[in-house]
Each structure stands twice: as structure tokens, then as C-alpha cells.
């Protein structure tokens, strides 16, 4: 659909060409050095081994000069045009690329400020558009904050903050809990289990004498090592949480949602509420027992952003969820009414596959080491328990124009979506399901997030399918 | 269960008069195309089975079984499979949505609202070109959906029609 972008393109190109802030040269040069770090180190080391320090210094300086020249060339060949019609970027030294995002296609405008940006007092502006991966994003690497504000206002996505209608902040305590319950913290569990097993072993081998024997020479260093590893994992997890979510704040200013986060690289994501097609509430295995969850927003923008960028709430108490989401993304809070689930006869369909998988895994382990035979029973039971959980967690609700689907893979995920914004939906029936009168419904939202409702009554699934279809194409 | 659908949905069943199931067929040459495609693995499989049965000095019945199994898999995959797959494939392109139903064993029905389609692509391979068939690929923000092995002129006409329909801006010009 390039055709309908033509008049916009022409009008945009009539706008005067703008350039990035001159200090952008430093950022571009730093970027090239970052990309060349391996060859530079190799050259410097090579120089050091061959001809001593002086020569390696020369090589290093040559590389630096190259990076600066490259930075200047990049800066000089980057121009952009902005008008209320949209934004166009032309960048590239030898073969300039031209990218255009019409205003209507802009999904959100992000302001990012890395450590170097902060030093120079600059910001990076990222204009998110729908679809197509990396090319769906226009990145202006070095702008004066004032210019960034001006561009945001021109494009209809104001980047300066206004008085919020609702605001959610992440406290230091939340950050710590988020770090302790982050998936990375999962590394801790096997370590602790190992330490526990070791301790038990020593006690069972009995005799205070033996323990005393072991403690100084054998067990001590090992325990120390495990404790050290656990501590390192813990610190790593806390560090990662700090970097990603330090200073996290989500706020709503009228119809705009603004998410600010990051310790080293500060970013501020601005998304119009209407472009939030769904929210996804994720309760990971470590968090669910504590009554905690994380919330992500689903939009059609798909820049090469890390998952953290689309996090609306890194950690929230389940009890506060309705209230917090109701004020930040009104309409997308989880429904108060209970969800409907699959019929009881679907239960064994949920349990059979994980039970068989568990048995197979146990069987494989037993083949490797015959002493592992109890694993067959344990893993099978584990599979059954998981299947029963997945059955109990599965549920759905169509509430006016919002559809909720809850399911479990590792954690429990609840998707609350605007039915009018569904990207696609499908209804699947295997021969076994057909015989039992069951079916599976899947919906796709945003940039490809899918939610699956397995083994529900076939006529219920068909009714929901038909209704969602009507809503998605605008039939009331 | 109906409670969860609320008053707006399942209970008012008459309003939900299910629109027609999709009825469009793929190109008749789809079967030939898929058979030829399948030969790329079916023939090596047959040859490997023959070589294996020659080289292996096991009991005669076991060697015969290997060859028989290979023949069964090859004919199933290269001849019966494409026939069944072709017979099960149905599609419809309506003004407001694209409707697909397919699947040899598991039946999948997929609906993509027209307003969500971002661009359309006609994909050809060397084989499909010699058979004058083409695959229509519909891209949405959430991924792509394919209608395989259409008659080339049908694919081109559908592409133009969908491109035209998909251009109609959505209410909030938001895909």
C-alpha cells in the first residue's frame, strides 16, 4: 500500500530537510566503535605482540579516527522531514535508505536517553509504526530535547509530560521483590536444592564425626561455592531489575499512556490508549503463589524492543490489579465476573499430554541411569498436576466488546483484548475433539500475541468465534 | 456456559445466523504441484529403503517390510495426501473478511478481518510457475496467512481486490 502514501510523501519532502544535533557525531562514532570493538581489540593486541606499545597505540588511534570520520559521514548523510502529515527519514552513506511513516500509522513515540546522551544533554526519538519488524521504526539518534518535544507535538504524539490522570510508580520494595521473583532468579532454586541435598546427605551419613571430618576440607569450600553462586545470581537478578525497571513509572494523561523506565538508559514510551489492543497479565510460577503478577500491553508496533519496553506494570499485587488497570487503561481491567471454563470431560485432555510427556521424560532418564526409575512416577504425577492446573486455569469471558482468555503454559496468562481489534481468529478441531464435541479457539492480537482456549464445548466455541468475528469486522 | 457470553452473544442465537462456510476451491493443479513437491523427499526415501534392504542381511520378511513401509509412506505423502489436502481446502474473500478452512486431519477455520490486512503478496516458485499457480500471502500486524496454489489469474485478481478493500481506512485508522 505504498500508493496511498504518495501524496503524503510529496508533501513531506517539500518540508525543509532537518538534521540531527551536531553532537550526534559523537554518538554515531561511539556506535561505530561499539560495532568495531572486536576488530579494534584484535588489531591492538596484534600490534602489542608484534611491535610493542607504540604501534598498538597508533593502531588504536587510527581506529578511533576512522570511527570519527564514519560518525561525521553518518551524521552528514542523515536528514529527515517532519510535518503534521508524518515523518520521513533518509539515512545511509553509500546507499541511502528512505523511510516514511504517515501520521495515521504512527503507533507511538518513544524518547530514549542512554548514558552518553545524558552526558551530551541529548535524546533519541523513536517513532513506532505498525508491522514489519525493524523497518517499522524511525530512529532519530541525536536530538535536542526541545526539538524532540516540537517533533512530538507536530506528529500529534506529545512527548512532554502533562498532569497525569492516573499514575503508578514502582517502589524500591517492589523492585527487590521483582528481582527476587524474576525468571532469572529461577537459577537460585536448583542451587539451593543442591545445597539442601548436600546438607541432608552429610547428616544422613550420620555421625558427628564424619560431618566434622568433612566440614573443613570437603564440604566447606563446596558450600561456600554454592553460597557464592547463589549470591552472584541474586545480585545479577537485582542488577538486571534495576537496569530495566529503575525509576519505573506508568501514567495516563487523558488518552495517552506514558511508561518511563530504566536506570542507565532512560526511556519514555508514549502510546495512545486507543492503540493498546490488549493487556496481558502474567503470573509466573514464582509470583503466582505470592499473589503477584506483571502486566504487558499489546500494540501493533514491533520495533526491535526488548520485552521490558512493553511492560505496563513490572510487578503488581493481584488484589490491586483491577484498580490499577482500571485507572491506567480503562476498559482493559480484568473482568469482575468469573470466567467460564472448559467442561469437566475436557479435564483428561488437559492432563493426558503432560502426563505422557512426564512419563517419557522419566523413561528416558531411566534408560540413561537405571537408578532414576522413581522419576517415571514422579514426572508422570507432575504432568498430571500441571494438566489439572492448566484445566482449572483455562477460562474465557466475552464482556460487551472485550474478550478475556486465560490459559497456562509455564505461568498463568490472562489476555484482556478489545474484540474490535482482533488481528485474526481461528477455530480448530482435531478428530478426537470432533468426536467429543469439543474445539479449540485461538485469537491473535497486536503484533502477533496469541491466546488459546483449548477444549471448550464445540457449540460454545463456534458461538464465541462468530460473535468475535462480528465484533472484529464492526457488526454491532 | 452461556452465562459467560452475556446477553449480547450466545443467547440471541438467531442474530448469529452463521454466514456461509467458505466455498472457493484451490487450483486443480494444486494436487500436481504438491505431488511433485512431495517427490523431493518421497523418492530419496524409496531409494534409501531399497538400498537399505539390499545392504542389510536380515530376514527376508523384515527387508520386505522396510520396502513396503517406504512405499506406503511415499504413496501416502505424495499421492493420497495432496488429494485429501486439496479436497479439504476452502476459502472465501468477502468485503469484510477473509475466511479459510483447511486441514487433512485437524480442521482449522481462520478468519482475518479485511481491515487488519496490511499488504498482500503473490508468491511463486519455479514449480508453481510452470503449473501457472501462485500462493496468496496476506500480511497482518500479527503475522501472515496463506492461500496456497491458486490459479495464477485468480491469485492476481484476489490480490487486486484485497489490496483495494484493505485500503478502505478503518474507523480509527488503526490497524
XYZ file of C-alpha atoms in Angstrom:
651
model
C 0.000 0.000 0.000
C 2.647 2.416 -0.978
C 0.246 4.110 -3.347
C -1.774 5.888 -0.684
C 1.447 7.199 0.854
C 2.406 9.058 -2.324
C 0.752 12.456 -1.795
C 1.906 12.439 1.818
C 5.392 11.664 0.661
C 5.454 14.525 -1.785
C 4.093 16.993 0.727
C 6.550 15.770 3.354
C 9.523 16.098 1.050
C 8.563 19.707 0.401
C 9.209 20.407 4.066
C 12.731 21.688 4.722
C 15.191 18.906 5.442
C 16.302 18.761 9.053
C 19.443 17.375 10.552
C 20.278 15.685 13.804
C 22.061 17.617 16.537
C 25.752 18.045 15.602
C 26.803 16.301 18.792
C 25.207 13.277 17.152
C 28.613 12.773 15.528
C 29.913 11.648 18.909
C 27.023 9.212 19.313
C 27.471 7.818 15.810
C 31.215 7.460 16.362
C 30.595 5.736 19.688
C 28.133 3.460 17.879
C 30.730 2.537 15.242
C 33.340 1.878 17.921
C 30.835 -0.368 19.646
C 30.385 -2.291 16.404
C 34.106 -2.463 15.742
C 35.167 -3.332 19.256
C 36.284 -6.883 18.410
C 38.421 -5.968 15.371
C 39.909 -2.994 17.246
C 40.876 -5.116 20.232
C 42.295 -7.735 17.879
C 44.349 -5.148 15.991
C 45.620 -3.544 19.177
C 46.584 -6.916 20.653
C 48.244 -7.906 17.405
C 50.174 -4.649 17.428
C 51.164 -5.173 21.034
C 52.516 -8.650 20.348
C 54.342 -7.572 17.174
C 55.782 -4.152 17.705
C 55.223 -3.029 21.243
C 53.017 -0.437 22.837
C 53.676 2.442 20.474
C 52.471 0.599 17.424
C 49.322 -0.680 19.147
C 48.565 2.866 20.255
C 48.889 4.038 16.666
C 46.503 1.310 15.534
C 44.070 2.305 18.264
C 44.204 5.951 17.202
C 43.715 5.040 13.555
C 40.618 3.057 14.511
C 39.345 5.968 16.581
C 39.906 8.408 13.735
C 38.092 6.016 11.400
C 35.146 5.887 13.774
C 35.001 9.676 13.971
C 35.127 10.022 10.187
C 32.386 7.406 9.905
C 30.384 9.284 12.534
C 30.688 12.540 10.627
C 29.710 10.818 7.379
C 26.676 9.209 9.036
C 25.603 12.487 10.569
C 26.050 14.360 7.311
C 24.041 11.821 5.313
C 21.120 11.676 7.726
C 18.262 14.062 7.063
C 14.623 13.973 7.994
C 11.405 15.760 7.190
C 8.569 16.249 9.630
C 5.133 17.711 9.152
C 1.681 17.051 10.553
C 1.399 14.501 7.691
C 4.097 12.259 9.084
C 7.811 11.763 9.211
C 10.398 10.688 6.628
C 13.996 9.723 7.255
C 16.817 9.449 4.744
C 19.954 7.817 6.080
C 22.912 5.844 4.790
C 26.321 6.741 3.420
C 26.608 4.817 0.162
C 23.056 3.692 -0.467
C 20.685 5.969 1.414
C 17.516 4.337 2.714
C 14.361 6.315 2.793
C 11.665 5.529 5.306
C 8.324 7.205 5.622
C 5.699 6.820 8.292
C 2.400 8.605 7.640
C 0.918 10.162 10.745
C -2.025 7.770 10.808
C 0.378 4.834 11.002
C 2.314 6.124 13.992
C 1.730 3.796 16.921
C 3.700 5.675 19.493
C 6.711 7.878 20.029
C 9.453 6.832 22.426
C 12.131 9.022 23.922
C 15.294 7.162 24.888
C 18.295 8.567 26.694
C 21.400 6.442 27.143
C 24.283 7.393 29.450
C 26.155 9.131 26.620
C 23.007 11.010 25.614
C 22.669 12.264 29.154
C 26.256 13.424 29.173
C 25.611 15.415 25.993
C 22.158 16.573 27.052
C 20.502 14.919 24.047
C 17.702 12.437 23.498
C 16.901 9.765 20.937
C 13.435 9.761 19.400
C 11.893 6.523 18.120
C 8.754 6.710 16.043
C 6.947 3.369 16.159
C 4.799 2.277 13.238
C 2.667 -0.785 12.647
C 4.052 -4.001 11.229
C 7.223 -5.055 9.509
C 9.940 -5.546 12.148
C 12.910 -3.216 12.212
C 11.825 -1.082 9.282
C 8.692 -0.170 11.218
C 10.664 2.216 13.293
C 12.238 5.575 12.553
C 15.081 6.337 14.931
C 16.445 9.860 15.286
C 19.572 9.246 17.283
C 20.502 12.693 18.493
C 18.027 15.473 19.130
C 17.916 18.424 21.409
C 15.164 17.715 23.991
C 13.364 20.857 22.860
C 13.400 19.709 19.250
C 12.122 16.286 20.345
C 9.188 17.992 22.058
C 8.476 20.034 18.959
C 8.518 16.965 16.703
C 6.305 15.001 19.085
C 3.767 17.820 19.107
C 3.887 18.097 15.288
C 3.180 14.392 14.919
C 0.343 14.510 17.413
C 2.182 12.423 19.992
C 3.268 14.900 22.654
C 6.397 13.678 24.409
C 6.489 16.216 27.221
C 4.665 15.204 30.332
C 1.406 16.747 31.376
C -0.558 16.429 34.599
C -1.411 12.710 34.864
C -4.948 11.434 35.396
C -3.542 8.266 36.865
C -0.106 7.248 37.894
C 1.598 4.074 39.095
C 5.101 4.042 40.472
C 7.400 1.228 41.352
C 8.798 1.434 44.845
C 12.171 0.119 45.991
C 10.456 -2.782 47.744
C 8.604 -3.729 44.556
C 11.873 -3.625 42.653
C 13.507 -6.007 45.123
C 10.575 -8.416 45.035
C 10.512 -8.205 41.225
C 14.206 -9.122 41.163
C 13.740 -11.986 43.618
C 10.836 -13.433 41.646
C 12.217 -12.721 38.163
C 12.713 -15.725 35.869
C 16.484 -15.294 36.284
C 16.001 -15.902 39.983
C 14.954 -19.407 38.958
C 18.668 -20.233 38.827
C 18.656 -19.940 42.594
C 16.259 -22.815 43.106
C 18.425 -25.668 41.785
C 21.413 -24.208 43.627
C 19.511 -24.101 46.891
C 18.111 -27.571 46.237
C 21.647 -28.819 45.630
C 22.838 -27.250 48.853
C 19.900 -28.797 50.693
C 20.571 -32.245 49.275
C 24.234 -31.976 50.193
C 23.413 -30.978 53.737
C 20.955 -33.856 54.071
C 23.481 -36.319 52.707
C 26.019 -35.316 55.317
C 23.555 -35.601 58.140
C 22.337 -38.994 56.966
C 25.822 -40.317 56.591
C 25.457 -39.743 60.200
C 27.902 -39.410 62.961
C 29.027 -36.042 64.136
C 32.497 -37.297 63.455
C 32.006 -37.618 59.740
C 30.432 -34.197 59.427
C 33.287 -32.722 61.357
C 35.684 -34.552 59.095
C 34.066 -33.218 56.009
C 33.386 -29.716 57.130
C 36.829 -28.174 56.967
C 38.181 -29.968 53.903
C 35.354 -31.231 51.687
C 32.039 -29.674 52.453
C 33.180 -26.215 53.462
C 34.539 -24.989 50.120
C 31.651 -26.594 48.257
C 29.053 -24.936 50.470
C 30.932 -21.694 50.094
C 30.941 -22.106 46.326
C 27.198 -22.758 46.241
C 26.520 -19.826 48.525
C 28.744 -17.671 46.341
C 26.957 -18.722 43.163
C 23.576 -18.109 44.765
C 24.684 -14.678 45.875
C 26.035 -13.880 42.416
C 22.761 -14.980 40.799
C 20.836 -12.893 43.279
C 22.933 -9.789 42.668
C 22.707 -10.324 38.922
C 18.952 -10.568 39.129
C 18.701 -7.428 41.259
C 21.063 -5.627 38.895
C 19.025 -6.633 35.852
C 15.803 -5.488 37.517
C 17.396 -2.170 38.469
C 18.698 -1.533 34.968
C 15.396 -2.440 33.338
C 12.914 -1.033 35.796
C 14.744 1.536 37.919
C 12.618 4.647 38.263
C 9.658 2.904 36.629
C 6.519 4.930 36.253
C 3.361 4.361 34.231
C 0.951 7.248 33.825
C -2.124 8.152 31.879
C -2.602 11.684 30.637
C -6.049 11.774 29.103
C -5.931 9.340 26.185
C -2.166 8.904 26.313
C -0.291 6.213 28.139
C 3.268 7.017 29.119
C 5.741 4.499 30.500
C 9.068 5.650 31.863
C 11.778 3.301 32.975
C 15.445 2.445 33.065
C 18.458 3.281 35.155
C 21.348 3.550 32.671
C 19.286 4.032 29.555
C 16.206 6.003 30.409
C 13.318 5.555 28.070
C 9.895 7.031 27.925
C 7.326 5.250 25.778
C 4.196 7.110 24.742
C 1.260 5.168 23.344
C -2.243 6.475 22.651
C -4.697 4.407 24.684
C -6.696 3.546 21.563
C -3.610 1.793 20.196
C -3.423 -0.536 23.171
C -5.315 -3.503 21.756
C -4.961 -5.751 24.751
C -3.239 -6.198 28.072
C -1.695 -9.441 29.183
C -1.476 -10.310 32.854
C 1.260 -12.828 33.518
C 1.521 -14.731 36.785
C 4.778 -16.657 36.707
C 5.194 -19.766 38.884
C 7.344 -17.844 41.359
C 4.923 -14.934 41.552
C 1.507 -16.557 41.485
C 1.794 -18.140 44.956
C 2.691 -14.708 46.329
C -0.349 -13.126 44.681
C 1.829 -11.122 42.288
C 1.668 -10.531 38.559
C 3.238 -8.500 35.749
C 1.284 -6.729 33.013
C 2.256 -6.115 29.400
C 0.493 -4.047 26.778
C -0.117 -5.394 23.291
C 0.078 -2.960 20.384
C 0.850 -3.493 16.710
C 4.189 -1.693 16.969
C 7.025 -4.154 16.740
C 10.312 -2.372 16.811
C 13.250 -4.461 17.982
C 12.426 -3.555 21.536
C 13.172 -5.860 24.446
C 10.186 -7.333 26.244
C 10.704 -4.827 29.045
C 9.715 -1.976 26.725
C 6.102 -3.115 26.554
C 5.766 -3.746 30.256
C 2.980 -1.724 31.789
C 3.426 -2.957 35.344
C 6.578 -4.936 36.196
C 5.076 -6.169 39.436
C 1.655 -5.664 40.912
C -0.369 -7.329 43.623
C -3.233 -9.307 42.142
C -5.588 -7.608 44.560
C -4.671 -4.167 43.150
C -4.886 -5.231 39.523
C -8.467 -4.184 38.792
C -7.992 -0.822 40.438
C -4.603 -0.016 38.860
C -5.514 -1.192 35.354
C -8.913 0.465 35.622
C -7.235 3.822 36.136
C -4.349 3.359 33.662
C -6.081 1.527 30.809
C -9.810 1.933 31.467
C -11.809 -0.857 29.896
C -8.936 -3.311 29.825
C -9.011 -4.253 33.501
C -9.695 -7.924 34.200
C -13.447 -8.560 34.382
C -15.090 -8.862 37.767
C -17.344 -11.707 36.648
C -15.954 -15.229 36.902
C -14.645 -16.789 33.710
C -16.331 -19.779 32.114
C -14.151 -22.833 31.741
C -13.967 -25.951 29.624
C -16.427 -28.757 30.516
C -15.389 -31.483 33.006
C -14.945 -34.018 30.230
C -12.124 -31.869 28.869
C -10.103 -32.448 32.044
C -8.420 -35.620 30.892
C -7.495 -33.948 27.591
C -5.593 -31.342 29.553
C -3.843 -33.920 31.745
C -3.059 -36.730 29.304
C -0.428 -34.983 27.189
C 1.691 -33.576 30.066
C 1.373 -36.905 31.934
C 2.659 -38.795 28.883
C 5.428 -36.243 28.403
C 6.415 -36.670 32.057
C 6.402 -40.462 31.710
C 8.508 -40.276 28.548
C 10.999 -37.943 30.213
C 11.207 -40.240 33.232
C 11.613 -43.228 30.919
C 14.453 -41.525 29.082
C 16.154 -40.686 32.385
C 15.776 -44.307 33.483
C 17.361 -45.520 30.257
C 20.357 -43.308 30.951
C 20.661 -44.187 34.625
C 18.532 -47.061 35.873
C 18.604 -45.670 39.411
C 16.416 -42.839 38.155
C 13.335 -45.095 37.854
C 11.314 -43.243 40.503
C 11.429 -40.287 38.135
C 8.904 -42.046 35.878
C 6.213 -41.989 38.564
C 7.177 -38.551 39.875
C 7.289 -36.859 36.486
C 4.036 -38.518 35.418
C 2.361 -37.248 38.575
C 3.907 -33.847 37.959
C 2.452 -33.883 34.461
C -0.981 -34.754 35.822
C -0.770 -31.984 38.414
C 0.272 -29.495 35.748
C -2.554 -30.614 33.457
C -5.107 -30.208 36.238
C -3.801 -26.698 36.914
C -3.973 -25.850 33.226
C -7.559 -27.166 33.142
C -8.561 -25.146 36.199
C -6.871 -22.004 34.844
C -8.411 -22.136 31.369
C -11.296 -19.736 31.029
C -12.940 -17.077 28.932
C -15.444 -14.276 29.064
C -16.999 -12.031 26.461
C -17.995 -8.852 28.208
C -19.618 -6.467 25.758
C -16.774 -5.611 23.401
C -13.929 -7.080 25.441
C -12.840 -10.660 25.377
C -10.811 -12.307 28.130
C -8.925 -15.556 27.663
C -6.941 -17.137 30.462
C -4.592 -20.054 29.946
C -1.470 -21.613 31.362
C 1.790 -22.582 29.771
C 4.510 -22.117 32.342
C 2.863 -19.252 34.139
C -0.767 -18.263 34.026
C -1.569 -15.621 31.434
C -4.772 -13.630 31.136
C -5.330 -11.681 27.936
C -7.938 -8.930 28.003
C -8.464 -7.702 24.443
C -10.654 -5.261 22.579
C -12.608 -7.601 20.316
C -12.837 -4.887 17.676
C -9.067 -5.001 17.364
C -8.512 -8.724 16.848
C -5.990 -9.427 14.080
C -7.285 -12.911 13.330
C -9.069 -15.773 14.989
C -9.215 -19.469 14.306
C -11.253 -22.435 15.388
C -9.518 -25.806 15.412
C -10.977 -29.269 15.727
C -8.938 -32.463 15.840
C -10.740 -35.737 15.045
C -10.701 -36.669 18.740
C -12.154 -33.291 19.694
C -14.797 -33.656 16.998
C -15.875 -36.995 18.491
C -16.106 -35.446 21.965
C -17.878 -32.310 20.720
C -15.013 -30.026 21.746
C -12.994 -27.392 19.917
C -10.071 -25.004 20.414
C -10.291 -21.275 19.770
C -7.282 -19.055 19.169
C -7.151 -15.297 18.781
C -4.261 -13.106 17.637
C -3.860 -9.522 18.831
C -1.356 -6.720 18.373
C 1.930 -7.671 16.810
C 1.245 -11.404 16.970
C 0.387 -12.264 20.552
C -1.871 -15.297 20.588
C -4.255 -16.580 23.241
C -5.646 -20.058 23.104
C -8.734 -21.524 24.671
C -8.432 -25.289 24.492
C -11.083 -27.996 24.608
C -14.252 -25.987 25.126
C -17.722 -27.116 24.048
C -17.816 -27.043 20.257
C -21.021 -25.012 20.045
C -19.786 -22.528 22.655
C -16.527 -22.117 20.737
C -18.444 -21.667 17.487
C -20.731 -19.079 19.093
C -17.796 -17.150 20.502
C -15.975 -17.418 17.163
C -18.974 -15.993 15.307
C -19.505 -13.205 17.822
C -15.828 -12.175 17.838
C -15.884 -12.185 14.065
C -18.842 -9.809 14.042
C -17.165 -7.516 16.540
C -13.864 -7.589 14.655
C -15.462 -6.511 11.386
C -17.608 -3.893 13.069
C -21.047 -5.557 13.077
C -22.884 -4.467 16.208
C -21.589 -21.721 29.814
C -23.868 -19.321 28.035
C -23.734 -17.033 31.037
C -20.221 -16.021 30.191
C -21.210 -14.903 26.734
C -23.638 -12.499 28.289
C -26.887 -11.276 26.838
C -25.211 -9.870 23.784
C -23.960 -13.106 22.425
C -24.923 -16.747 22.529
C -28.447 -16.360 23.772
C -29.519 -14.250 20.855
C -28.609 -17.145 18.599
C -30.874 -16.192 15.652
C -28.887 -12.991 15.155
C -25.818 -15.111 14.764
C -27.123 -16.781 11.629
C -23.792 -18.287 10.675
C -22.583 -16.875 7.433
C -21.907 -19.445 4.754
C -18.900 -21.669 5.194
C -16.148 -20.805 2.749
C -16.652 -22.450 -0.646
C -13.834 -21.390 -3.000
C -11.536 -24.148 -4.245
C -7.811 -24.003 -4.893
C -6.471 -24.609 -8.380
C -6.991 -28.181 -9.616
C -3.290 -28.239 -10.395
C -2.532 -27.796 -6.700
C -2.583 -31.581 -6.422
C 0.036 -31.990 -9.126
C 2.144 -29.301 -7.524
C 2.024 -30.877 -4.077
C 2.718 -34.330 -5.509
C 5.781 -33.029 -7.322
C 6.824 -31.173 -4.162
C 6.484 -34.371 -2.154
C 8.630 -36.316 -4.623
C 11.621 -34.360 -3.368
C 11.518 -36.417 -0.179
C 9.465 -39.443 -1.298
C 11.920 -40.568 -3.987
C 15.019 -40.356 -1.764
C 13.051 -42.257 0.881
C 12.220 -45.061 -1.579
C 15.808 -45.264 -2.811
C 17.150 -45.284 0.737
C 14.722 -48.084 1.673
C 15.732 -50.162 -1.364
C 19.432 -49.673 -0.688
C 18.947 -50.481 2.987
C 17.055 -53.687 2.248
C 19.777 -54.761 -0.197
C 22.662 -53.959 2.105
C 21.157 -55.414 5.266
C 21.350 -59.189 5.624
C 18.382 -59.525 7.953
C 15.447 -61.906 7.500
C 13.672 -61.597 4.166
C 10.312 -60.564 5.651
C 11.919 -57.702 7.543
C 13.601 -56.397 4.410
C 10.336 -56.651 2.525
C 8.631 -54.797 5.384
C 11.089 -51.903 5.098
C 10.407 -51.529 1.399
C 6.647 -51.913 1.887
C 6.612 -49.259 4.611
C 8.620 -46.871 2.434
C 6.235 -47.427 -0.488
C 3.225 -46.852 1.769
C 4.655 -43.625 3.218
C 5.747 -42.348 -0.195
C 2.415 -43.007 -1.909
C 0.516 -41.670 1.079
C 2.566 -38.482 1.232
C 2.923 -37.891 -2.484
C -0.423 -39.052 -3.874
C -3.146 -39.518 -1.250
C -2.024 -36.556 0.898
C -2.246 -33.888 -1.818
C -5.620 -35.253 -2.969
C -7.111 -35.063 0.512
C -5.497 -31.721 1.286
C -6.891 -30.240 -1.901
C -10.359 -31.609 -1.226
C -10.380 -30.083 2.285
C -9.157 -26.588 1.334
C -11.840 -23.911 1.100
C -11.504 -20.142 1.050
C -13.667 -17.091 0.601
C -12.730 -13.453 0.201
C -15.620 -11.269 1.303
C -15.749 -7.495 1.507
C -15.255 -7.526 5.256
C -13.120 -10.607 5.879
C -11.072 -13.462 4.516
C -12.395 -16.846 5.559
C -10.352 -20.062 5.334
C -10.973 -23.677 6.229
C -8.407 -26.389 5.755
C -6.698 -29.372 7.324
C -6.448 -33.029 6.393
C -6.873 -34.393 9.902
C -7.310 -31.390 12.154
C -9.768 -28.937 10.666
C -8.786 -25.280 11.103
C -11.116 -22.400 10.344
C -9.452 -18.978 10.251
C -10.995 -15.557 9.793
C -8.976 -12.406 9.134
C -10.873 -9.097 9.126
C -10.180 -7.191 5.913
C -9.381 -4.007 7.836
C -6.417 -5.743 9.507
C -4.675 -6.726 6.276
C -1.614 -4.549 5.749
C -0.400 -5.842 2.436
C -0.905 -8.701 0.007
C 1.750 -10.717 -1.753
C 1.589 -13.204 -4.603
C 4.297 -15.808 -4.212
C 5.511 -18.090 -6.982
C 8.099 -20.829 -7.124
C 9.721 -22.331 -10.184
C 7.354 -25.288 -9.981
C 4.252 -23.180 -9.421
C 5.208 -21.018 -12.401
C 5.359 -23.969 -14.753
C 1.932 -25.030 -13.489
C 0.644 -21.407 -13.532
C -0.329 -21.460 -9.901
C 0.554 -18.955 -7.188
C 0.241 -18.583 -3.437
C -1.537 -15.589 -1.978
C 0.017 -14.303 1.249
C -1.969 -11.901 3.434
C 0.100 -9.955 5.926
C -1.350 -8.523 9.131
C 0.491 -6.924 12.031
C 0.168 -10.255 13.822
C 1.661 -12.387 11.054
C 0.795 -13.849 7.678
C -1.931 -16.145 6.375
C -1.566 -18.093 3.121
C -3.924 -19.374 0.477
C -1.714 -21.848 -1.399
C -1.730 -22.943 -5.033
C -4.397 -20.764 -6.575
C -4.773 -20.403 -10.335
C -2.390 -17.631 -11.260
C -5.071 -15.316 -12.656
C -7.294 -15.963 -9.634
C -4.431 -15.078 -7.301
C -3.754 -11.864 -9.204
C -7.427 -10.883 -9.195
C -7.731 -11.626 -5.478
C -4.603 -9.635 -4.749
C -6.014 -6.593 -6.511
C -9.391 -6.962 -4.842
C -7.940 -7.383 -1.343
C -5.498 -4.507 -1.853
C -8.450 -2.332 -2.830
C -10.624 -3.458 0.095
C -7.823 -3.283 2.637
C -7.141 0.299 1.661
C -10.521 1.417 2.983
C -9.462 3.060 6.217
C -10.601 1.561 9.466
C -12.726 3.656 11.806
C -9.773 4.868 13.862
C -7.302 4.403 11.011
C -5.658 1.993 13.334
C -4.677 -1.421 12.155
